[in-house]
mmCIF file of N, CA and C in Angstrom:
data_model
loop_
_atom_site.group_PDB
_atom_site.id
_atom_site.type_symbol
_atom_site.label_atom_id
_atom_site.label_comp_id
_atom_site.label_asym_id
_atom_site.label_seq_id
_atom_site.Cartn_x
_atom_site.Cartn_y
_atom_site.Cartn_z
ATOM 1 N N UNK A 553 -32.727 40.863 -25.161
ATOM 2 C CA UNK A 553 -33.212 41.640 -24.035
ATOM 3 C C UNK A 553 -32.995 40.841 -22.749
ATOM 4 N N UNK A 554 -32.547 41.510 -21.730
ATOM 5 C CA UNK A 554 -32.205 40.846 -20.477
ATOM 6 C C UNK A 554 -33.417 40.813 -19.542
ATOM 7 N N UNK A 555 -33.802 39.624 -19.130
ATOM 8 C CA UNK A 555 -34.912 39.459 -18.189
ATOM 9 C C UNK A 555 -34.372 39.307 -16.780
ATOM 10 N N UNK A 556 -35.151 39.750 -15.814
ATOM 11 C CA UNK A 556 -34.748 39.515 -14.431
ATOM 12 C C UNK A 556 -35.103 38.077 -14.040
ATOM 13 N N UNK A 557 -34.697 37.687 -12.853
ATOM 14 C CA UNK A 557 -34.891 36.312 -12.401
ATOM 15 C C UNK A 557 -36.365 35.908 -12.426
ATOM 16 N N UNK A 558 -37.243 36.782 -11.931
ATOM 17 C CA UNK A 558 -38.663 36.422 -11.874
ATOM 18 C C UNK A 558 -39.238 36.219 -13.272
ATOM 19 N N UNK A 559 -38.862 37.082 -14.221
ATOM 20 C CA UNK A 559 -39.359 36.920 -15.589
ATOM 21 C C UNK A 559 -38.936 35.578 -16.178
ATOM 22 N N UNK A 560 -37.681 35.221 -16.001
ATOM 23 C CA UNK A 560 -37.198 33.929 -16.519
ATOM 24 C C UNK A 560 -37.890 32.767 -15.822
ATOM 25 N N UNK A 561 -38.006 32.869 -14.489
ATOM 26 C CA UNK A 561 -38.666 31.811 -13.727
ATOM 27 C C UNK A 561 -40.124 31.665 -14.151
ATOM 28 N N UNK A 562 -40.829 32.797 -14.258
ATOM 29 C CA UNK A 562 -42.252 32.763 -14.623
ATOM 30 C C UNK A 562 -42.446 32.158 -16.009
ATOM 31 N N UNK A 563 -41.603 32.546 -16.961
ATOM 32 C CA UNK A 563 -41.716 31.995 -18.317
ATOM 33 C C UNK A 563 -41.525 30.480 -18.317
ATOM 34 N N UNK A 564 -40.506 30.012 -17.604
ATOM 35 C CA UNK A 564 -40.246 28.570 -17.561
ATOM 36 C C UNK A 564 -41.333 27.821 -16.792
ATOM 37 N N UNK A 565 -41.791 28.413 -15.682
ATOM 38 C CA UNK A 565 -42.823 27.755 -14.868
ATOM 39 C C UNK A 565 -44.134 27.645 -15.634
ATOM 40 N N UNK A 566 -44.531 28.713 -16.305
ATOM 41 C CA UNK A 566 -45.785 28.692 -17.072
ATOM 42 C C UNK A 566 -45.666 27.700 -18.226
ATOM 43 N N UNK A 567 -44.512 27.670 -18.852
ATOM 44 C CA UNK A 567 -44.296 26.721 -19.951
ATOM 45 C C UNK A 567 -44.390 25.285 -19.429
ATOM 46 N N UNK A 568 -43.748 25.009 -18.294
ATOM 47 C CA UNK A 568 -43.781 23.656 -17.746
ATOM 48 C C UNK A 568 -45.177 23.279 -17.267
ATOM 49 N N UNK A 569 -45.830 24.167 -16.506
ATOM 50 C CA UNK A 569 -47.126 23.810 -15.928
ATOM 51 C C UNK A 569 -48.208 23.637 -16.988
ATOM 52 N N UNK A 570 -47.971 24.159 -18.175
ATOM 53 C CA UNK A 570 -48.920 23.963 -19.264
ATOM 54 C C UNK A 570 -48.608 22.734 -20.100
ATOM 55 N N UNK A 571 -47.665 21.931 -19.651
ATOM 56 C CA UNK A 571 -47.242 20.775 -20.442
ATOM 57 C C UNK A 571 -47.944 19.495 -19.997
ATOM 58 N N UNK A 572 -47.854 18.499 -20.843
ATOM 59 C CA UNK A 572 -48.420 17.185 -20.520
ATOM 60 C C UNK A 572 -47.674 16.557 -19.345
ATOM 61 N N UNK A 573 -46.371 16.797 -19.276
ATOM 62 C CA UNK A 573 -45.571 16.247 -18.171
ATOM 63 C C UNK A 573 -46.073 16.737 -16.819
ATOM 64 N N UNK A 574 -46.370 18.024 -16.741
ATOM 65 C CA UNK A 574 -46.862 18.593 -15.480
ATOM 66 C C UNK A 574 -48.202 17.976 -15.095
ATOM 67 N N UNK A 575 -49.062 17.793 -16.073
ATOM 68 C CA UNK A 575 -50.365 17.182 -15.793
ATOM 69 C C UNK A 575 -50.192 15.752 -15.292
ATOM 70 N N UNK A 576 -49.311 15.006 -15.930
ATOM 71 C CA UNK A 576 -49.078 13.611 -15.532
ATOM 72 C C UNK A 576 -48.519 13.548 -14.115
ATOM 73 N N UNK A 577 -47.565 14.430 -13.805
ATOM 74 C CA UNK A 577 -46.996 14.467 -12.454
ATOM 75 C C UNK A 577 -48.077 14.799 -11.429
ATOM 76 N N UNK A 578 -48.906 15.786 -11.723
ATOM 77 C CA UNK A 578 -49.982 16.167 -10.793
ATOM 78 C C UNK A 578 -50.973 15.020 -10.615
ATOM 79 N N UNK A 579 -51.329 14.369 -11.717
ATOM 80 C CA UNK A 579 -52.267 13.246 -11.635
ATOM 81 C C UNK A 579 -51.663 12.097 -10.817
ATOM 82 N N UNK A 580 -50.399 11.820 -11.021
ATOM 83 C CA UNK A 580 -49.738 10.764 -10.250
ATOM 84 C C UNK A 580 -49.695 11.099 -8.758
ATOM 85 N N UNK A 581 -49.425 12.354 -8.426
ATOM 86 C CA UNK A 581 -49.422 12.757 -7.016
ATOM 87 C C UNK A 581 -50.796 12.543 -6.381
ATOM 88 N N UNK A 582 -51.843 12.878 -7.109
ATOM 89 C CA UNK A 582 -53.201 12.681 -6.584
ATOM 90 C C UNK A 582 -53.493 11.191 -6.431
ATOM 91 N N UNK A 583 -53.075 10.392 -7.391
ATOM 92 C CA UNK A 583 -53.296 8.940 -7.312
ATOM 93 C C UNK A 583 -52.534 8.345 -6.133
ATOM 94 N N UNK A 584 -51.279 8.765 -5.966
ATOM 95 C CA UNK A 584 -50.475 8.279 -4.833
ATOM 96 C C UNK A 584 -51.116 8.705 -3.516
ATOM 97 N N UNK A 585 -51.548 9.956 -3.468
ATOM 98 C CA UNK A 585 -52.213 10.444 -2.242
ATOM 99 C C UNK A 585 -53.460 9.604 -1.947
ATOM 100 N N UNK A 586 -54.286 9.384 -2.972
ATOM 101 C CA UNK A 586 -55.517 8.600 -2.775
ATOM 102 C C UNK A 586 -55.192 7.159 -2.367
ATOM 103 N N UNK A 587 -54.156 6.602 -2.958
ATOM 104 C CA UNK A 587 -53.785 5.218 -2.639
ATOM 105 C C UNK A 587 -53.283 5.074 -1.203
ATOM 106 N N UNK A 588 -52.724 6.141 -0.645
ATOM 107 C CA UNK A 588 -52.237 6.073 0.741
ATOM 108 C C UNK A 588 -53.346 6.309 1.756
ATOM 109 N N UNK A 589 -54.535 6.593 1.289
ATOM 110 C CA UNK A 589 -55.675 6.822 2.192
ATOM 111 C C UNK A 589 -55.892 5.699 3.181
ATOM 112 N N UNK A 590 -55.992 4.446 2.724
ATOM 113 C CA UNK A 590 -56.195 3.343 3.672
ATOM 114 C C UNK A 590 -55.028 3.188 4.658
ATOM 115 N N UNK A 591 -53.825 3.505 4.203
ATOM 116 C CA UNK A 591 -52.650 3.408 5.073
ATOM 117 C C UNK A 591 -52.754 4.378 6.256
ATOM 118 N N UNK A 592 -53.350 5.544 5.997
ATOM 119 C CA UNK A 592 -53.505 6.568 7.043
ATOM 120 C C UNK A 592 -54.936 6.617 7.589
ATOM 121 N N UNK A 593 -55.723 5.590 7.287
ATOM 122 C CA UNK A 593 -57.123 5.495 7.739
ATOM 123 C C UNK A 593 -57.948 6.713 7.324
ATOM 124 N N UNK A 594 -57.633 7.263 6.172
ATOM 125 C CA UNK A 594 -58.360 8.427 5.660
ATOM 126 C C UNK A 594 -58.508 9.509 6.734
ATOM 127 N N UNK A 595 -57.450 9.710 7.474
ATOM 128 C CA UNK A 595 -57.481 10.630 8.618
ATOM 129 C C UNK A 595 -57.551 12.089 8.168
ATOM 130 N N UNK A 596 -57.825 12.932 9.139
ATOM 131 C CA UNK A 596 -57.893 14.370 8.861
ATOM 132 C C UNK A 596 -56.546 14.926 8.393
ATOM 133 N N UNK A 597 -55.428 14.572 9.046
ATOM 134 C CA UNK A 597 -54.135 15.060 8.535
ATOM 135 C C UNK A 597 -53.861 14.605 7.097
ATOM 136 N N UNK A 598 -54.285 13.388 6.751
ATOM 137 C CA UNK A 598 -54.123 12.885 5.389
ATOM 138 C C UNK A 598 -54.882 13.775 4.399
ATOM 139 N N UNK A 599 -56.091 14.197 4.772
ATOM 140 C CA UNK A 599 -56.887 15.079 3.915
ATOM 141 C C UNK A 599 -56.287 16.482 3.855
ATOM 142 N N UNK A 600 -55.749 16.945 4.979
ATOM 143 C CA UNK A 600 -55.166 18.289 5.028
ATOM 144 C C UNK A 600 -53.952 18.393 4.106
ATOM 145 N N UNK A 601 -53.212 17.300 3.941
ATOM 146 C CA UNK A 601 -52.035 17.321 3.069
ATOM 147 C C UNK A 601 -52.425 17.740 1.654
ATOM 148 N N UNK A 602 -53.438 17.104 1.084
ATOM 149 C CA UNK A 602 -53.840 17.433 -0.295
ATOM 150 C C UNK A 602 -54.497 18.805 -0.350
ATOM 151 N N UNK A 603 -55.314 19.127 0.646
ATOM 152 C CA UNK A 603 -55.979 20.434 0.651
ATOM 153 C C UNK A 603 -54.974 21.569 0.734
ATOM 154 N N UNK A 604 -54.012 21.446 1.622
ATOM 155 C CA UNK A 604 -53.006 22.495 1.793
ATOM 156 C C UNK A 604 -52.111 22.589 0.561
ATOM 157 N N UNK A 605 -51.676 21.449 0.079
ATOM 158 C CA UNK A 605 -50.806 21.445 -1.106
ATOM 159 C C UNK A 605 -51.463 22.082 -2.315
ATOM 160 N N UNK A 606 -52.688 21.691 -2.596
ATOM 161 C CA UNK A 606 -53.371 22.252 -3.769
ATOM 162 C C UNK A 606 -53.698 23.729 -3.580
ATOM 163 N N UNK A 607 -54.007 24.138 -2.371
ATOM 164 C CA UNK A 607 -54.294 25.548 -2.116
ATOM 165 C C UNK A 607 -53.059 26.404 -2.343
ATOM 166 N N UNK A 608 -51.928 25.965 -1.833
ATOM 167 C CA UNK A 608 -50.685 26.731 -2.007
ATOM 168 C C UNK A 608 -50.295 26.804 -3.480
ATOM 169 N N UNK A 609 -50.366 25.681 -4.171
ATOM 170 C CA UNK A 609 -50.012 25.664 -5.593
ATOM 171 C C UNK A 609 -50.956 26.565 -6.390
ATOM 172 N N UNK A 610 -52.238 26.493 -6.104
ATOM 173 C CA UNK A 610 -53.211 27.335 -6.797
ATOM 174 C C UNK A 610 -52.927 28.813 -6.541
ATOM 175 N N UNK A 611 -52.655 29.159 -5.297
ATOM 176 C CA UNK A 611 -52.365 30.544 -4.924
ATOM 177 C C UNK A 611 -51.166 31.070 -5.714
ATOM 178 N N UNK A 612 -50.092 30.299 -5.784
ATOM 179 C CA UNK A 612 -48.898 30.733 -6.500
ATOM 180 C C UNK A 612 -49.117 30.768 -8.014
ATOM 181 N N UNK A 613 -49.870 29.798 -8.527
ATOM 182 C CA UNK A 613 -50.124 29.755 -9.971
ATOM 183 C C UNK A 613 -50.923 30.951 -10.462
ATOM 184 N N UNK A 614 -51.796 31.490 -9.626
ATOM 185 C CA UNK A 614 -52.570 32.669 -10.025
ATOM 186 C C UNK A 614 -51.628 33.792 -10.442
ATOM 187 N N UNK A 615 -50.562 34.000 -9.684
ATOM 188 C CA UNK A 615 -49.627 35.079 -9.993
ATOM 189 C C UNK A 615 -48.813 34.777 -11.242
ATOM 190 N N UNK A 616 -48.403 33.527 -11.411
ATOM 191 C CA UNK A 616 -47.656 33.169 -12.610
ATOM 192 C C UNK A 616 -48.521 33.290 -13.865
ATOM 193 N N UNK A 617 -49.750 32.839 -13.772
ATOM 194 C CA UNK A 617 -50.654 32.927 -14.919
ATOM 195 C C UNK A 617 -50.947 34.385 -15.252
ATOM 196 N N UNK A 618 -51.154 35.211 -14.223
ATOM 197 C CA UNK A 618 -51.415 36.629 -14.465
ATOM 198 C C UNK A 618 -50.213 37.300 -15.114
ATOM 199 N N UNK A 619 -49.003 36.947 -14.688
ATOM 200 C CA UNK A 619 -47.781 37.493 -15.278
ATOM 201 C C UNK A 619 -47.723 37.137 -16.763
ATOM 202 N N UNK A 620 -47.976 35.878 -17.086
ATOM 203 C CA UNK A 620 -47.952 35.439 -18.479
ATOM 204 C C UNK A 620 -49.052 36.125 -19.280
ATOM 205 N N UNK A 621 -50.231 36.268 -18.687
ATOM 206 C CA UNK A 621 -51.356 36.922 -19.365
ATOM 207 C C UNK A 621 -51.046 38.383 -19.645
ATOM 208 N N UNK A 622 -50.441 39.076 -18.689
ATOM 209 C CA UNK A 622 -50.074 40.484 -18.886
ATOM 210 C C UNK A 622 -49.086 40.629 -20.029
ATOM 211 N N UNK A 623 -48.102 39.740 -20.070
ATOM 212 C CA UNK A 623 -47.092 39.782 -21.125
ATOM 213 C C UNK A 623 -47.732 39.522 -22.493
ATOM 214 N N UNK A 624 -48.556 38.486 -22.583
ATOM 215 C CA UNK A 624 -49.224 38.168 -23.847
ATOM 216 C C UNK A 624 -50.135 39.302 -24.297
ATOM 217 N N UNK A 625 -50.875 39.854 -23.360
ATOM 218 C CA UNK A 625 -51.795 40.945 -23.678
ATOM 219 C C UNK A 625 -51.037 42.159 -24.195
ATOM 220 N N UNK A 626 -49.928 42.484 -23.550
ATOM 221 C CA UNK A 626 -49.126 43.629 -23.985
ATOM 222 C C UNK A 626 -48.572 43.392 -25.381
ATOM 223 N N UNK A 627 -48.088 42.179 -25.650
ATOM 224 C CA UNK A 627 -47.552 41.853 -26.973
ATOM 225 C C UNK A 627 -48.638 41.958 -28.042
ATOM 226 N N UNK A 628 -49.830 41.461 -27.745
ATOM 227 C CA UNK A 628 -50.936 41.537 -28.703
ATOM 228 C C UNK A 628 -51.319 42.986 -28.959
ATOM 229 N N UNK A 629 -51.368 43.794 -27.904
ATOM 230 C CA UNK A 629 -51.706 45.210 -28.067
ATOM 231 C C UNK A 629 -50.680 45.911 -28.956
ATOM 232 N N UNK A 630 -49.415 45.615 -28.763
ATOM 233 C CA UNK A 630 -48.374 46.241 -29.584
ATOM 234 C C UNK A 630 -48.530 45.829 -31.046
ATOM 235 N N UNK A 631 -48.805 44.544 -31.284
ATOM 236 C CA UNK A 631 -49.009 44.078 -32.654
ATOM 237 C C UNK A 631 -50.226 44.747 -33.293
ATOM 238 N N UNK A 632 -51.314 44.835 -32.543
ATOM 239 C CA UNK A 632 -52.513 45.480 -33.072
ATOM 240 C C UNK A 632 -52.267 46.962 -33.333
ATOM 241 N N UNK A 633 -51.547 47.626 -32.419
ATOM 242 C CA UNK A 633 -51.221 49.040 -32.625
ATOM 243 C C UNK A 633 -50.410 49.233 -33.900
ATOM 244 N N UNK A 634 -49.484 48.323 -34.155
ATOM 245 C CA UNK A 634 -48.680 48.411 -35.373
ATOM 246 C C UNK A 634 -49.554 48.240 -36.612
ATOM 247 N N UNK A 635 -50.505 47.321 -36.566
ATOM 248 C CA UNK A 635 -51.410 47.131 -37.703
ATOM 249 C C UNK A 635 -52.279 48.369 -37.927
ATOM 250 N N UNK A 636 -52.773 48.945 -36.850
ATOM 251 C CA UNK A 636 -53.583 50.162 -36.967
ATOM 252 C C UNK A 636 -52.746 51.283 -37.552
ATOM 253 N N UNK A 637 -51.542 51.434 -37.050
ATOM 254 C CA UNK A 637 -50.656 52.499 -37.515
ATOM 255 C C UNK A 637 -50.317 52.321 -38.995
ATOM 256 N N UNK A 638 -50.141 51.069 -39.427
ATOM 257 C CA UNK A 638 -49.716 50.795 -40.794
ATOM 258 C C UNK A 638 -50.831 50.987 -41.820
ATOM 259 N N UNK A 639 -52.062 50.881 -41.408
ATOM 260 C CA UNK A 639 -53.185 50.980 -42.347
ATOM 261 C C UNK A 639 -53.650 52.427 -42.427
ATOM 262 N N UNK A 640 -53.588 52.996 -43.633
ATOM 263 C CA UNK A 640 -53.873 54.423 -43.784
ATOM 264 C C UNK A 640 -55.326 54.796 -43.478
ATOM 265 N N UNK A 641 -56.259 53.874 -43.642
ATOM 266 C CA UNK A 641 -57.668 54.196 -43.388
ATOM 267 C C UNK A 641 -58.096 53.870 -41.958
ATOM 268 N N UNK A 642 -57.185 53.304 -41.180
ATOM 269 C CA UNK A 642 -57.528 52.927 -39.799
ATOM 270 C C UNK A 642 -57.660 54.174 -38.926
ATOM 271 N N UNK A 643 -58.486 54.047 -37.914
ATOM 272 C CA UNK A 643 -58.692 55.130 -36.954
ATOM 273 C C UNK A 643 -57.581 55.057 -35.903
ATOM 274 N N UNK A 644 -56.604 55.938 -36.006
ATOM 275 C CA UNK A 644 -55.448 55.910 -35.101
ATOM 276 C C UNK A 644 -55.817 56.237 -33.663
ATOM 277 N N UNK A 645 -56.989 56.774 -33.434
ATOM 278 C CA UNK A 645 -57.416 57.061 -32.062
ATOM 279 C C UNK A 645 -57.671 55.778 -31.277
ATOM 280 N N UNK A 646 -57.767 54.658 -31.959
ATOM 281 C CA UNK A 646 -58.009 53.387 -31.292
ATOM 282 C C UNK A 646 -56.731 52.740 -30.755
ATOM 283 N N UNK A 647 -55.573 53.328 -31.032
ATOM 284 C CA UNK A 647 -54.305 52.725 -30.623
ATOM 285 C C UNK A 647 -54.240 52.527 -29.116
ATOM 286 N N UNK A 648 -54.647 53.499 -28.322
ATOM 287 C CA UNK A 648 -54.575 53.393 -26.855
ATOM 288 C C UNK A 648 -55.922 53.075 -26.224
ATOM 289 N N UNK A 649 -56.751 52.382 -26.937
ATOM 290 C CA UNK A 649 -58.115 52.120 -26.477
ATOM 291 C C UNK A 649 -58.169 51.288 -25.190
ATOM 292 N N UNK A 650 -57.135 50.480 -24.934
ATOM 293 C CA UNK A 650 -57.148 49.661 -23.728
ATOM 294 C C UNK A 650 -57.058 50.492 -22.453
ATOM 295 N N UNK A 651 -56.725 51.773 -22.566
ATOM 296 C CA UNK A 651 -56.639 52.649 -21.398
ATOM 297 C C UNK A 651 -57.977 53.303 -21.042
ATOM 298 N N UNK A 652 -59.002 53.074 -21.863
ATOM 299 C CA UNK A 652 -60.316 53.667 -21.597
ATOM 300 C C UNK A 652 -61.038 52.908 -20.483
ATOM 301 N N UNK A 653 -62.054 53.558 -19.939
ATOM 302 C CA UNK A 653 -62.879 52.891 -18.931
ATOM 303 C C UNK A 653 -63.793 51.891 -19.620
ATOM 304 N N UNK A 654 -64.389 51.010 -18.842
ATOM 305 C CA UNK A 654 -65.300 50.014 -19.405
ATOM 306 C C UNK A 654 -66.521 50.679 -20.046
ATOM 307 N N UNK A 655 -67.026 51.750 -19.439
ATOM 308 C CA UNK A 655 -68.164 52.468 -20.012
ATOM 309 C C UNK A 655 -67.804 53.085 -21.368
ATOM 310 N N UNK A 656 -66.607 53.660 -21.461
ATOM 311 C CA UNK A 656 -66.169 54.238 -22.736
ATOM 312 C C UNK A 656 -66.013 53.151 -23.795
ATOM 313 N N UNK A 657 -65.487 52.017 -23.403
ATOM 314 C CA UNK A 657 -65.349 50.899 -24.336
ATOM 315 C C UNK A 657 -66.714 50.397 -24.798
ATOM 316 N N UNK A 658 -67.687 50.347 -23.889
ATOM 317 C CA UNK A 658 -69.045 49.917 -24.252
ATOM 318 C C UNK A 658 -69.658 50.863 -25.281
ATOM 319 N N UNK A 659 -69.444 52.162 -25.118
ATOM 320 C CA UNK A 659 -69.979 53.139 -26.080
ATOM 321 C C UNK A 659 -69.364 52.941 -27.462
ATOM 322 N N UNK A 660 -68.051 52.750 -27.496
ATOM 323 C CA UNK A 660 -67.379 52.529 -28.780
ATOM 324 C C UNK A 660 -67.849 51.216 -29.400
ATOM 325 N N UNK A 661 -68.018 50.177 -28.571
ATOM 326 C CA UNK A 661 -68.499 48.880 -29.052
ATOM 327 C C UNK A 661 -69.874 49.033 -29.697
ATOM 328 N N UNK A 662 -70.751 49.786 -29.065
ATOM 329 C CA UNK A 662 -72.099 50.006 -29.622
ATOM 330 C C UNK A 662 -72.033 50.749 -30.953
ATOM 331 N N UNK A 663 -71.123 51.721 -31.058
ATOM 332 C CA UNK A 663 -70.961 52.440 -32.322
ATOM 333 C C UNK A 663 -70.518 51.490 -33.434
ATOM 334 N N UNK A 664 -69.590 50.595 -33.126
ATOM 335 C CA UNK A 664 -69.122 49.645 -34.132
ATOM 336 C C UNK A 664 -70.197 48.618 -34.472
ATOM 337 N N UNK A 665 -70.989 48.204 -33.490
ATOM 338 C CA UNK A 665 -72.102 47.293 -33.782
ATOM 339 C C UNK A 665 -73.098 47.969 -34.717
ATOM 340 N N UNK A 666 -73.402 49.226 -34.429
ATOM 341 C CA UNK A 666 -74.330 49.991 -35.269
ATOM 342 C C UNK A 666 -73.764 50.118 -36.683
ATOM 343 N N UNK A 667 -72.486 50.412 -36.799
ATOM 344 C CA UNK A 667 -71.823 50.524 -38.087
ATOM 345 C C UNK A 667 -71.848 49.182 -38.814
ATOM 346 N N UNK A 668 -71.651 48.093 -38.088
ATOM 347 C CA UNK A 668 -71.683 46.761 -38.683
ATOM 348 C C UNK A 668 -73.055 46.409 -39.225
ATOM 349 N N UNK A 669 -74.123 46.786 -38.494
ATOM 350 C CA UNK A 669 -75.484 46.511 -38.988
ATOM 351 C C UNK A 669 -75.756 47.310 -40.255
ATOM 352 N N UNK A 670 -75.279 48.563 -40.298
ATOM 353 C CA UNK A 670 -75.460 49.388 -41.484
ATOM 354 C C UNK A 670 -74.751 48.749 -42.672
ATOM 355 N N UNK A 671 -73.540 48.268 -42.462
ATOM 356 C CA UNK A 671 -72.790 47.624 -43.547
ATOM 357 C C UNK A 671 -73.465 46.350 -44.009
ATOM 358 N N UNK A 672 -74.008 45.565 -43.070
ATOM 359 C CA UNK A 672 -74.685 44.322 -43.453
ATOM 360 C C UNK A 672 -75.863 44.615 -44.372
ATOM 361 N N UNK A 673 -76.638 45.657 -44.039
ATOM 362 C CA UNK A 673 -77.784 46.009 -44.883
ATOM 363 C C UNK A 673 -77.311 46.420 -46.270
ATOM 364 N N UNK A 674 -76.235 47.211 -46.319
ATOM 365 C CA UNK A 674 -75.703 47.675 -47.590
ATOM 366 C C UNK A 674 -75.124 46.511 -48.386
ATOM 367 N N UNK A 675 -74.448 45.577 -47.708
ATOM 368 C CA UNK A 675 -73.821 44.454 -48.392
ATOM 369 C C UNK A 675 -74.841 43.436 -48.873
ATOM 370 N N UNK A 676 -76.023 43.405 -48.263
ATOM 371 C CA UNK A 676 -77.060 42.490 -48.742
ATOM 372 C C UNK A 676 -77.471 42.878 -50.158
ATOM 373 N N UNK A 677 -77.372 44.175 -50.445
ATOM 374 C CA UNK A 677 -77.698 44.631 -51.798
ATOM 375 C C UNK A 677 -76.562 44.303 -52.763
ATOM 376 N N UNK A 678 -75.304 44.488 -52.299
ATOM 377 C CA UNK A 678 -74.144 44.224 -53.141
ATOM 378 C C UNK A 678 -73.132 43.401 -52.348
ATOM 379 N N UNK A 679 -73.111 42.094 -52.520
ATOM 380 C CA UNK A 679 -72.159 41.265 -51.758
ATOM 381 C C UNK A 679 -70.713 41.561 -52.168
ATOM 382 N N UNK A 680 -69.837 41.450 -51.207
ATOM 383 C CA UNK A 680 -68.405 41.655 -51.423
ATOM 384 C C UNK A 680 -67.826 40.393 -52.043
ATOM 385 N N UNK A 681 -66.856 40.523 -52.980
ATOM 386 C CA UNK A 681 -66.275 39.332 -53.623
ATOM 387 C C UNK A 681 -65.697 38.318 -52.631
ATOM 388 N N UNK A 682 -65.181 38.801 -51.486
ATOM 389 C CA UNK A 682 -64.605 37.854 -50.521
ATOM 390 C C UNK A 682 -65.676 37.005 -49.846
ATOM 391 N N UNK A 683 -66.933 37.427 -49.916
ATOM 392 C CA UNK A 683 -68.009 36.639 -49.328
ATOM 393 C C UNK A 683 -68.111 35.271 -49.994
ATOM 394 N N UNK A 684 -67.846 35.209 -51.288
ATOM 395 C CA UNK A 684 -67.913 33.938 -51.992
ATOM 396 C C UNK A 684 -66.856 32.974 -51.467
ATOM 397 N N UNK A 685 -65.656 33.489 -51.188
ATOM 398 C CA UNK A 685 -64.587 32.652 -50.657
ATOM 399 C C UNK A 685 -64.958 32.154 -49.272
ATOM 400 N N UNK A 686 -65.470 33.065 -48.415
ATOM 401 C CA UNK A 686 -65.832 32.676 -47.052
ATOM 402 C C UNK A 686 -66.972 31.672 -47.062
ATOM 403 N N UNK A 687 -67.966 31.884 -47.881
ATOM 404 C CA UNK A 687 -69.095 30.958 -47.942
ATOM 405 C C UNK A 687 -68.644 29.593 -48.430
ATOM 406 N N UNK A 688 -67.712 29.559 -49.350
ATOM 407 C CA UNK A 688 -67.220 28.287 -49.865
ATOM 408 C C UNK A 688 -66.475 27.516 -48.769
ATOM 409 N N UNK A 689 -65.632 28.223 -48.008
ATOM 410 C CA UNK A 689 -64.821 27.555 -46.976
ATOM 411 C C UNK A 689 -65.644 26.998 -45.845
ATOM 412 N N UNK A 690 -66.692 27.673 -45.449
ATOM 413 C CA UNK A 690 -67.396 27.304 -44.217
ATOM 414 C C UNK A 690 -68.703 26.580 -44.457
ATOM 415 N N UNK A 691 -68.949 26.113 -45.653
ATOM 416 C CA UNK A 691 -70.177 25.349 -45.907
ATOM 417 C C UNK A 691 -70.009 23.937 -45.477
#
C-alpha cells in the first residue's frame, strides 16, 4: 500500500521519538543547555531557548502522536470487528460501536456489567473448567 509523505514521515518520526536514542539525545541537549547556563549568566534569553524549543517540539509531537494513535486505534477496531464477525454467537451490532455517543456507550457498558454480575453469581454455583487454569497461573 502506498503511503503519502506525511504518513511515512509520521511513522518514522514516532518510531524514532519512542526510541532510547531519541531520549538520550534529548537528555544530552538538556544537559548541554544546563551546562551553558554559567556561560550565559543564566540570562533570560538562555532560558527562552529551552522554553521555546521544548514548546515547539511538544506542539508538533502532539500531532504525530495523535496520527499514530488514530492509526493504531483503527487497526485494533478492524481486528476486533473481524473477531466479532467470525464468532457465530457474537453480537454483530457491536461492530460499529465506536461510532456511538458516550452516553450510548455508558448504557451498553452498564448492561454488560449487569450481565457480568449475573454470570458471576451463576458461576459461583458451577465454576468453569478454565477457572482452574486461571487460578493456577495467577496465584
